[in-house]
Coordinates of C-alpha atoms in Angstrom, one line a residue:
Chain A
M1 CA 34.2 36.1 -34.5
Q2 CA 31.5 37.9 -36.4
K3 CA 29.4 34.8 -36.4
I4 CA 29.5 34.7 -32.6
H5 CA 28.3 38.3 -32.4
F6 CA 25.5 37.5 -34.7
I7 CA 24.4 34.5 -32.6
A8 CA 24.6 36.6 -29.4
G9 CA 22.5 39.2 -31.0
I10 CA 19.8 36.7 -32.0
C11 CA 19.8 35.3 -28.5
G12 CA 19.4 38.8 -27.0
L13 CA 16.6 39.6 -29.3
L14 CA 14.9 36.3 -28.5
M15 CA 15.2 36.9 -24.8
A16 CA 13.7 40.4 -25.2
F17 CA 10.9 38.9 -27.2
I18 CA 10.1 36.2 -24.7
S19 CA 10.2 38.5 -21.7
G20 CA 8.0 40.9 -23.6
C21 CA 5.4 38.2 -24.2
G22 CA 5.5 37.1 -20.6
G23 CA 3.5 40.3 -19.8
S24 CA 5.0 40.6 -16.2
G25 CA 1.6 40.3 -14.5
T26 CA -0.1 43.3 -16.0
E27 CA -2.4 41.3 -18.2
K28 CA -5.5 43.1 -19.5
L29 CA -8.7 41.5 -20.7
P30 CA -10.2 42.6 -23.9
I31 CA -13.6 44.3 -24.1
L32 CA -15.9 42.2 -26.2
G33 CA -18.7 43.3 -28.5
S34 CA -19.1 46.0 -31.1
R35 CA -17.3 49.3 -30.8
E36 CA -18.0 52.7 -32.3
P37 CA -15.8 55.7 -32.8
V38 CA -17.4 58.8 -31.5
E39 CA -16.0 62.3 -32.2
K40 CA -16.3 64.9 -29.5
E41 CA -14.9 68.3 -29.0
V42 CA -12.4 68.7 -26.2
D43 CA -10.8 72.1 -25.6
G44 CA -11.7 73.2 -29.1
K45 CA -10.2 70.1 -30.7
I46 CA -12.0 67.2 -32.3
V47 CA -11.1 64.0 -30.5
T48 CA -12.1 60.5 -31.5
D49 CA -13.1 58.3 -28.7
T50 CA -14.2 54.6 -28.7
V51 CA -17.6 53.6 -27.2
Y52 CA -17.6 50.0 -26.2
H53 CA -20.5 47.6 -26.1
Q54 CA -22.2 47.8 -22.7
I55 CA -25.0 45.9 -20.9
P56 CA -27.9 48.3 -20.9
D57 CA -29.8 49.2 -17.7
F58 CA -32.3 46.6 -16.6
Q59 CA -34.9 45.9 -14.0
L60 CA -35.8 42.3 -13.3
L61 CA -37.7 40.3 -10.6
N62 CA -35.5 38.1 -8.5
Q63 CA -36.0 34.9 -6.4
D64 CA -37.3 37.0 -3.5
S65 CA -39.8 38.7 -5.7
V66 CA -37.8 41.9 -5.4
R67 CA -37.3 44.1 -8.4
I68 CA -33.6 44.4 -8.8
S69 CA -31.8 46.8 -11.2
S70 CA -28.5 46.9 -12.9
Q71 CA -27.3 49.3 -10.2
L72 CA -27.0 46.3 -7.9
F73 CA -23.9 45.3 -9.9
D74 CA -22.4 48.7 -10.1
N75 CA -19.5 48.1 -7.7
S76 CA -18.8 44.5 -8.5
V77 CA -17.7 42.2 -11.2
Y78 CA -20.3 39.6 -12.1
I79 CA -20.8 36.4 -14.0
A80 CA -24.1 36.2 -16.0
D81 CA -25.7 33.2 -17.7
F82 CA -29.1 32.1 -19.1
F83 CA -30.9 28.9 -18.1
F84 CA -34.2 27.6 -16.9
T85 CA -35.1 25.4 -14.0
S86 CA -36.6 22.5 -15.8
C87 CA -33.8 22.4 -18.4
P88 CA -32.7 18.7 -18.8
S89 CA -29.8 19.4 -21.1
I90 CA -26.9 21.8 -20.6
C91 CA -28.1 23.9 -17.6
P92 CA -27.4 21.3 -14.9
I93 CA -23.8 21.1 -16.1
M94 CA -23.5 24.9 -16.3
Q95 CA -25.0 25.5 -12.8
R96 CA -22.9 22.7 -11.3
N97 CA -19.8 24.5 -12.6
L98 CA -21.0 28.0 -11.6
L99 CA -21.8 26.7 -8.2
E100 CA -18.1 25.8 -7.7
V101 CA -17.1 29.3 -8.6
Y102 CA -19.8 30.7 -6.3
N103 CA -18.6 28.6 -3.4
E104 CA -15.1 29.9 -3.9
Y105 CA -16.2 33.5 -3.8
K106 CA -19.0 33.2 -1.3
G107 CA -18.8 36.2 1.0
D108 CA -16.6 38.2 -1.3
P109 CA -18.5 41.4 -2.1
R110 CA -16.4 42.0 -5.3
V111 CA -18.0 39.1 -7.1
K112 CA -21.7 38.6 -8.0
F113 CA -23.6 36.0 -10.0
L114 CA -26.7 36.6 -12.2
S115 CA -28.7 33.8 -13.7
H116 CA -31.5 34.7 -16.1
S117 CA -34.4 32.3 -16.6
L118 CA -35.5 31.9 -20.2
D119 CA -38.7 30.2 -19.1
F120 CA -40.7 33.3 -18.4
K121 CA -44.0 31.3 -18.1
H122 CA -43.0 28.6 -15.6
D123 CA -40.0 30.1 -13.6
S124 CA -41.8 32.4 -11.2
P125 CA -39.8 33.9 -8.3
A126 CA -41.1 31.1 -6.1
V127 CA -39.8 28.5 -8.5
L128 CA -36.5 30.3 -8.8
R129 CA -36.2 30.5 -5.0
A130 CA -36.8 26.8 -4.6
Y131 CA -34.2 26.1 -7.3
A132 CA -31.6 28.4 -5.7
Q133 CA -32.1 26.8 -2.3
K134 CA -31.9 23.3 -3.7
L135 CA -28.8 24.1 -5.7
G136 CA -27.1 25.3 -2.5
V137 CA -27.2 29.0 -2.9
T138 CA -27.5 30.6 0.5
N139 CA -27.0 34.3 0.1
D140 CA -28.0 37.1 -2.3
Q141 CA -24.6 37.1 -4.0
W142 CA -26.2 34.9 -6.7
Q143 CA -29.4 36.4 -8.2
F144 CA -31.9 34.4 -10.2
V145 CA -34.1 36.6 -12.3
T146 CA -37.1 36.5 -14.5
G147 CA -38.8 39.2 -16.6
T148 CA -41.0 39.5 -19.7
K149 CA -40.0 37.7 -22.8
A150 CA -38.9 40.9 -24.4
E151 CA -36.8 41.9 -21.4
I152 CA -35.0 38.6 -21.1
Y153 CA -34.5 37.8 -24.7
G154 CA -33.4 41.4 -25.3
L155 CA -30.8 41.1 -22.6
A156 CA -29.6 37.7 -24.0
D157 CA -28.8 39.7 -27.2
S158 CA -26.8 42.2 -25.2
Y159 CA -24.9 39.4 -23.5
M160 CA -24.3 37.9 -27.0
V161 CA -26.0 34.7 -25.9
Y162 CA -28.2 32.7 -28.4
A163 CA -31.6 32.1 -26.9
K164 CA -34.8 31.0 -28.6
E165 CA -38.1 29.3 -27.8
D166 CA -38.0 26.0 -29.7
S167 CA -40.5 23.2 -29.1
N168 CA -38.0 20.8 -30.6
A169 CA -35.3 21.5 -28.1
P170 CA -35.1 19.5 -24.9
G171 CA -37.3 21.4 -22.4
G172 CA -38.6 23.8 -25.0
F173 CA -35.8 26.4 -25.2
D174 CA -32.7 26.4 -27.3
H175 CA -29.8 28.4 -25.9
S176 CA -26.1 28.5 -25.6
G177 CA -24.4 27.8 -22.3
Y178 CA -22.1 30.7 -22.0
F179 CA -20.8 32.4 -18.8
L180 CA -20.2 36.1 -19.4
L181 CA -17.7 37.9 -17.3
V182 CA -18.9 41.5 -16.8
D183 CA -16.8 44.3 -15.3
K184 CA -17.9 47.3 -13.1
D185 CA -18.7 49.4 -16.2
K186 CA -20.9 46.6 -17.6
H187 CA -18.5 45.7 -20.3
I188 CA -18.2 42.0 -21.2
R189 CA -14.6 41.0 -20.6
G190 CA -14.9 37.3 -21.4
A191 CA -17.2 34.6 -22.7
Y192 CA -16.8 30.9 -21.6
D193 CA -18.6 27.7 -22.4
G194 CA -20.2 26.9 -19.1
T195 CA -20.4 23.2 -19.9
D196 CA -16.6 22.8 -20.4
K197 CA -14.4 22.4 -17.3
A198 CA -11.4 23.8 -19.1
Q199 CA -13.3 27.0 -20.1
V200 CA -14.5 27.4 -16.6
E201 CA -10.9 27.3 -15.5
L202 CA -10.1 30.1 -17.9
L203 CA -13.0 32.1 -16.4
R204 CA -11.5 31.6 -12.9
G205 CA -8.1 33.0 -14.1
D206 CA -9.7 35.9 -15.9
L207 CA -11.9 36.7 -12.9
E208 CA -8.8 37.0 -10.8
T209 CA -7.1 39.2 -13.5
L210 CA -10.1 41.5 -13.5
L211 CA -10.2 41.7 -9.7
K212 CA -6.5 42.6 -9.6
A213 CA -7.0 45.3 -12.2
N214 CA -9.8 46.8 -10.0
E215 CA -7.5 47.1 -7.0
Chain B
M1 CA -2.4 -46.6 -27.7
R2 CA -1.6 -45.8 -24.1
R3 CA -0.2 -42.5 -25.1
N4 CA -3.2 -41.7 -27.2
G5 CA -5.4 -42.4 -24.1
Y6 CA -3.5 -39.7 -22.2
V7 CA -4.0 -37.2 -25.0
Y8 CA -7.7 -37.9 -25.2
L9 CA -8.0 -37.6 -21.4
A10 CA -6.1 -34.3 -21.5
F11 CA -8.3 -33.1 -24.3
A12 CA -11.5 -34.1 -22.5
A13 CA -10.3 -32.3 -19.4
L14 CA -9.4 -29.2 -21.3
S15 CA -12.8 -29.2 -23.0
L16 CA -14.6 -29.5 -19.7
Y17 CA -12.6 -26.8 -18.2
L18 CA -13.2 -24.4 -21.1
L19 CA -16.9 -25.2 -21.1
L20 CA -17.2 -24.4 -17.4
Q21 CA -15.1 -21.4 -17.8
S22 CA -17.2 -20.1 -20.6
C23 CA -20.4 -20.6 -18.6
Q24 CA -19.0 -18.6 -15.7
G25 CA -17.3 -16.1 -18.0
E26 CA -20.4 -15.4 -20.2
E27 CA -22.1 -13.3 -17.6
A28 CA -18.9 -11.4 -16.8
I29 CA -18.4 -10.7 -20.5
R30 CA -22.0 -9.6 -20.9
K31 CA -21.7 -7.4 -17.8
A32 CA -18.6 -5.8 -19.2
Q33 CA -20.3 -5.3 -22.6
Y34 CA -23.4 -3.9 -21.0
T35 CA -21.4 -1.6 -18.8
A36 CA -19.5 -0.2 -21.7
N37 CA -22.7 0.4 -23.7
G38 CA -24.4 1.8 -20.7
Q39 CA -21.6 4.4 -20.1
K40 CA -22.3 6.0 -23.5
L41 CA -26.0 6.1 -22.8
Y42 CA -25.4 7.4 -19.3
T43 CA -23.3 10.3 -20.7
S44 CA -26.0 11.4 -23.1
H45 CA -29.1 10.7 -21.0
C46 CA -28.3 10.9 -17.3
Q47 CA -24.9 12.6 -16.7
N48 CA -26.1 16.2 -17.1
C49 CA -28.2 16.0 -14.0
H50 CA -26.7 13.1 -12.0
G51 CA -23.1 14.0 -12.7
A52 CA -20.0 12.2 -14.1
K53 CA -19.4 10.4 -10.8
G54 CA -23.1 9.9 -10.0
E55 CA -22.8 12.6 -7.4
G56 CA -26.1 14.4 -8.1
L57 CA -26.4 18.1 -7.6
G58 CA -27.4 19.6 -4.2
A59 CA -31.0 18.9 -3.4
L60 CA -32.0 19.2 -7.1
Y61 CA -30.9 15.8 -8.4
P62 CA -30.3 12.8 -6.2
P63 CA -26.9 11.0 -6.3
L64 CA -26.7 7.4 -7.7
T65 CA -24.2 6.3 -5.1
D66 CA -26.8 5.1 -2.5
S67 CA -26.3 1.4 -3.1
S68 CA -29.1 0.4 -0.6
Y69 CA -31.6 2.6 -2.4
L70 CA -30.7 1.0 -5.7
H71 CA -30.9 -2.4 -4.2
E72 CA -34.3 -1.9 -2.5
H73 CA -35.8 -0.4 -5.7
R74 CA -34.1 -2.7 -8.2
D75 CA -37.4 -3.8 -9.8
Q76 CA -38.6 -0.2 -10.1
L77 CA -35.5 1.4 -11.6
A78 CA -36.4 0.6 -15.2
C79 CA -39.8 2.3 -14.8
F80 CA -38.1 5.4 -13.2
I81 CA -35.9 5.7 -16.3
K82 CA -38.6 5.0 -18.9
H83 CA -41.5 6.9 -17.3
G84 CA -39.8 9.4 -15.2
L85 CA -40.3 10.0 -11.5
S86 CA -41.9 12.7 -9.4
G87 CA -42.9 13.2 -5.8
P88 CA -40.8 13.1 -2.6
I89 CA -38.1 10.4 -2.3
E90 CA -35.2 9.9 0.1
V91 CA -31.8 9.1 -1.2
G92 CA -28.6 8.9 0.8
G93 CA -30.4 10.4 3.8
K94 CA -31.5 13.5 1.9
A95 CA -35.0 14.4 0.7
F96 CA -35.7 15.1 -2.9
D97 CA -38.9 16.4 -4.5
G98 CA -38.2 17.2 -8.1
E99 CA -39.2 15.8 -11.4
M100 CA -37.2 13.4 -13.5
P101 CA -38.2 13.5 -17.1
A102 CA -39.5 10.4 -18.8
M103 CA -37.5 8.8 -21.6
P104 CA -40.0 6.8 -23.6
Q105 CA -37.7 6.5 -26.5
L106 CA -35.3 4.1 -24.6
T107 CA -35.7 0.4 -25.4
P108 CA -35.5 -2.4 -22.8
I109 CA -32.0 -3.3 -23.9
E110 CA -30.8 0.3 -23.6
I111 CA -32.3 0.5 -20.1
A112 CA -30.5 -2.8 -19.3
Y113 CA -27.2 -1.2 -20.5
I114 CA -27.8 1.9 -18.4
L115 CA -28.8 0.0 -15.2
T116 CA -25.9 -2.4 -15.6
Y117 CA -23.6 0.6 -15.8
I118 CA -25.0 2.5 -12.9
G119 CA -25.4 -0.7 -10.8
N120 CA -21.8 -1.5 -11.2
T121 CA -20.2 1.9 -11.0
F122 CA -20.1 4.7 -8.4
G123 CA -19.3 2.1 -5.7
N124 CA -22.4 0.0 -6.5
T125 CA -22.4 -3.8 -6.9
E126 CA -25.8 -4.7 -8.2
G127 CA -24.5 -7.1 -10.8
F128 CA -25.9 -7.7 -14.3
Y129 CA -29.4 -6.5 -15.5
S130 CA -30.7 -8.5 -18.4
Q131 CA -33.1 -7.3 -21.0
E132 CA -35.6 -9.8 -19.7
E133 CA -35.4 -8.4 -16.2
V134 CA -36.0 -4.9 -17.6
Q135 CA -39.0 -6.1 -19.7
Q136 CA -40.4 -7.9 -16.6
A137 CA -40.0 -4.7 -14.5
L138 CA -41.6 -2.5 -17.1
K139 CA -44.6 -4.8 -17.3
M140 CA -45.1 -4.4 -13.6
C141 CA -45.4 -0.6 -13.7
E142 CA -47.1 -0.5 -17.1
N143 CA -49.9 -2.7 -15.7
T144 CA -50.5 -0.6 -12.6
A145 CA -52.4 2.5 -13.8
R146 CA -49.9 5.2 -14.7

């Protein structure tokens, strides 16, 4: 008899564990990057708060030769990546995959896209504009931007993307093909290999999770 | 003796059959072999832009599914791959004006593999490209000032 109670107990525990892991739809994405504890005084008491890694403010030139700032992305979730128009290696795969996500969310003001060109010499706004049109981007939801070398490569660091000029790499730039999912507060909530279909599927799921959390 | 005669006859017939079969089959086997080798090269050299299904990408990279384009330009395709291509072209009823990078490191046999793969995949039925055909084609474009 005792044995039966024991088994029932184990089963109960297991059930509780499984349903606990299920998460009942209130999934929360992590905030990526470094974090620092900051002590501040609230009502005379010392409180420790966490400051999370954040994309710094930026101003960059887009495909319409308009200087856009990070404020453009204040009220939306956005997906960022780094590429260049003459890239023969991973960029076509990345942009092919991102185009699918763009087409899904076209017209949805909650989602934006931001592609940074690493080729600050060749990829002028006019070149970026022609590229965007040929890719099939028809509205300003997807921004293609260029800036000085310091601006773009500094931002790549903030997005935790490896990027380097390298004459040995195909096209002259060596970089990683990550898509970064950024929330309204400019926190990175996910990083996905843009050349991998399965990872892009993950991005789709996380994007939905983030949008639901914003509702 | 009579029985031996039948055996010889049967043997001769079988040999003839096998000989014919192998002549016919040789090209099919080579085509299959070239296609398999070509697929690997396609994945590493072409697929990024032209896509896993040869679908291309928007107006940036042309598709490889336009069989009539491939057929009409059959003797130029080797040069496109080896020396690149720029300037306006029309593929599948759409205009393209980009730049395809040259791949001077590819050998004629590798180009034959790639062309046999593309020419017999994505709905294309161009048949087998031999190394000799590729060499001949390359000679044509390398003679005209490039």
